[in-house]
mmCIF file of C-alpha atoms in Angstrom:
data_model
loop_
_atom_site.group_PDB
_atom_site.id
_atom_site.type_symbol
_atom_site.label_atom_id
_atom_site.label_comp_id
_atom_site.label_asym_id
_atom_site.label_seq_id
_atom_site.Cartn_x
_atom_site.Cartn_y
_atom_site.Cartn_z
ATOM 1 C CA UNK A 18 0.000 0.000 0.000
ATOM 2 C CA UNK A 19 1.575 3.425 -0.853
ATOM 3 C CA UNK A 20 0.923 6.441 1.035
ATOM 4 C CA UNK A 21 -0.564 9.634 -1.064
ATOM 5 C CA UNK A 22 1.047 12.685 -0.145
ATOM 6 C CA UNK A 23 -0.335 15.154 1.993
ATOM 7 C CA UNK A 24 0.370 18.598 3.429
ATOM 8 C CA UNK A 25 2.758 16.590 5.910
ATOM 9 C CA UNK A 26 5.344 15.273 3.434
ATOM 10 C CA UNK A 27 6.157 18.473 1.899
ATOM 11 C CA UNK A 28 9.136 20.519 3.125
ATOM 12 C CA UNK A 29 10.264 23.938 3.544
ATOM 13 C CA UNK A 30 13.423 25.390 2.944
ATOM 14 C CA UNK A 31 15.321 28.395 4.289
ATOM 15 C CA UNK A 32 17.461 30.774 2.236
ATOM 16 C CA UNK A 33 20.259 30.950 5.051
ATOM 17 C CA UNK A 34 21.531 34.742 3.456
ATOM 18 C CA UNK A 35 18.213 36.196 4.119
ATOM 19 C CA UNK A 36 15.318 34.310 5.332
ATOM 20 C CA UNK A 37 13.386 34.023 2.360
ATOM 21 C CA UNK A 38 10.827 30.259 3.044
ATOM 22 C CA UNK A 39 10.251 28.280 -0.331
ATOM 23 C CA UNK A 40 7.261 25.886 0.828
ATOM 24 C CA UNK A 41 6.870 23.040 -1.265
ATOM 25 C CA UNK A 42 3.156 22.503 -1.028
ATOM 26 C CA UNK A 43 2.730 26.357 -1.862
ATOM 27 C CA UNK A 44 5.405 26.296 -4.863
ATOM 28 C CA UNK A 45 6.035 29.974 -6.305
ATOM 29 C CA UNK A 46 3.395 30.774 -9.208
ATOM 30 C CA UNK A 47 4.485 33.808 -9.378
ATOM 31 C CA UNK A 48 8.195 32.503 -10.374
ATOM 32 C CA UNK A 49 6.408 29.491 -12.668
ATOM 33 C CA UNK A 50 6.849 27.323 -10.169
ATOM 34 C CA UNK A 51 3.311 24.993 -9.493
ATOM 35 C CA UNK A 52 2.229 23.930 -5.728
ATOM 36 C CA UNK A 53 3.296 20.807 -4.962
ATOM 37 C CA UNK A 54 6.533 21.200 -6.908
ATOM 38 C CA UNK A 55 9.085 19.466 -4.645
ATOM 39 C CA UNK A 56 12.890 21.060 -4.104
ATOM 40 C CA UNK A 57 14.837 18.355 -6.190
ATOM 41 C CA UNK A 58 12.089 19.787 -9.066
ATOM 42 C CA UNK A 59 13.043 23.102 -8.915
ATOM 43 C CA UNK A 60 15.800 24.293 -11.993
ATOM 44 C CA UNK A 61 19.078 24.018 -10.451
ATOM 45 C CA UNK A 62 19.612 27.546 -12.118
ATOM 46 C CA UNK A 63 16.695 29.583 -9.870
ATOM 47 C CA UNK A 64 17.545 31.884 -7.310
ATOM 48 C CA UNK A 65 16.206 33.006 -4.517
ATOM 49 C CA UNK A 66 13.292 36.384 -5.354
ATOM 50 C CA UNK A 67 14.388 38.006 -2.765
ATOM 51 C CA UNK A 68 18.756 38.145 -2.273
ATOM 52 C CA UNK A 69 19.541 36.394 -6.115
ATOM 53 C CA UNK A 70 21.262 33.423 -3.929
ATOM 54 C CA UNK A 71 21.260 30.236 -5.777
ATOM 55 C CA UNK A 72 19.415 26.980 -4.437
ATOM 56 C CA UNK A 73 23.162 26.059 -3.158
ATOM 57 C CA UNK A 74 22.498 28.777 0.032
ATOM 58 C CA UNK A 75 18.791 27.087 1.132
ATOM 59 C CA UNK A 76 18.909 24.158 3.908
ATOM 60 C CA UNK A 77 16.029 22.474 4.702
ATOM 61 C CA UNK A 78 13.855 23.125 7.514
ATOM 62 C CA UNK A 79 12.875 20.970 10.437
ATOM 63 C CA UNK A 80 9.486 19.486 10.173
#
């Protein structure tokens, strides 16, 4: 039996230069990015909207 994904199994991650949250449940649609879009999904090229860090500078969040 496989478990469907809720609200619980997404993460959030911390842009450690200036604070800026990407939520993976939310996504960014103002960036393109869809809810639901998971970390590993995101272009290895995006930066952060807010400092213009790369993904490189983010550490994930404790749940």
């Amino acid at each position: 039996m496989t478990e469907s994904p809720t609200a619980a199994t997404f993460r959030t991650w911390m842009c450690v230069v200036c604070g800026f949250i990407y939520d993976e449940a939310l996504g960014l649609p103002e960036e393109g990015i869809a809810p639901g879009t998971r970390w590993e999904d995101v272009a290895e090229d995006w930066t952060c909207p807010d400092c213009g860090v790369t993904k490189d500078d983010f550490e994930m969040m404790p749940l």
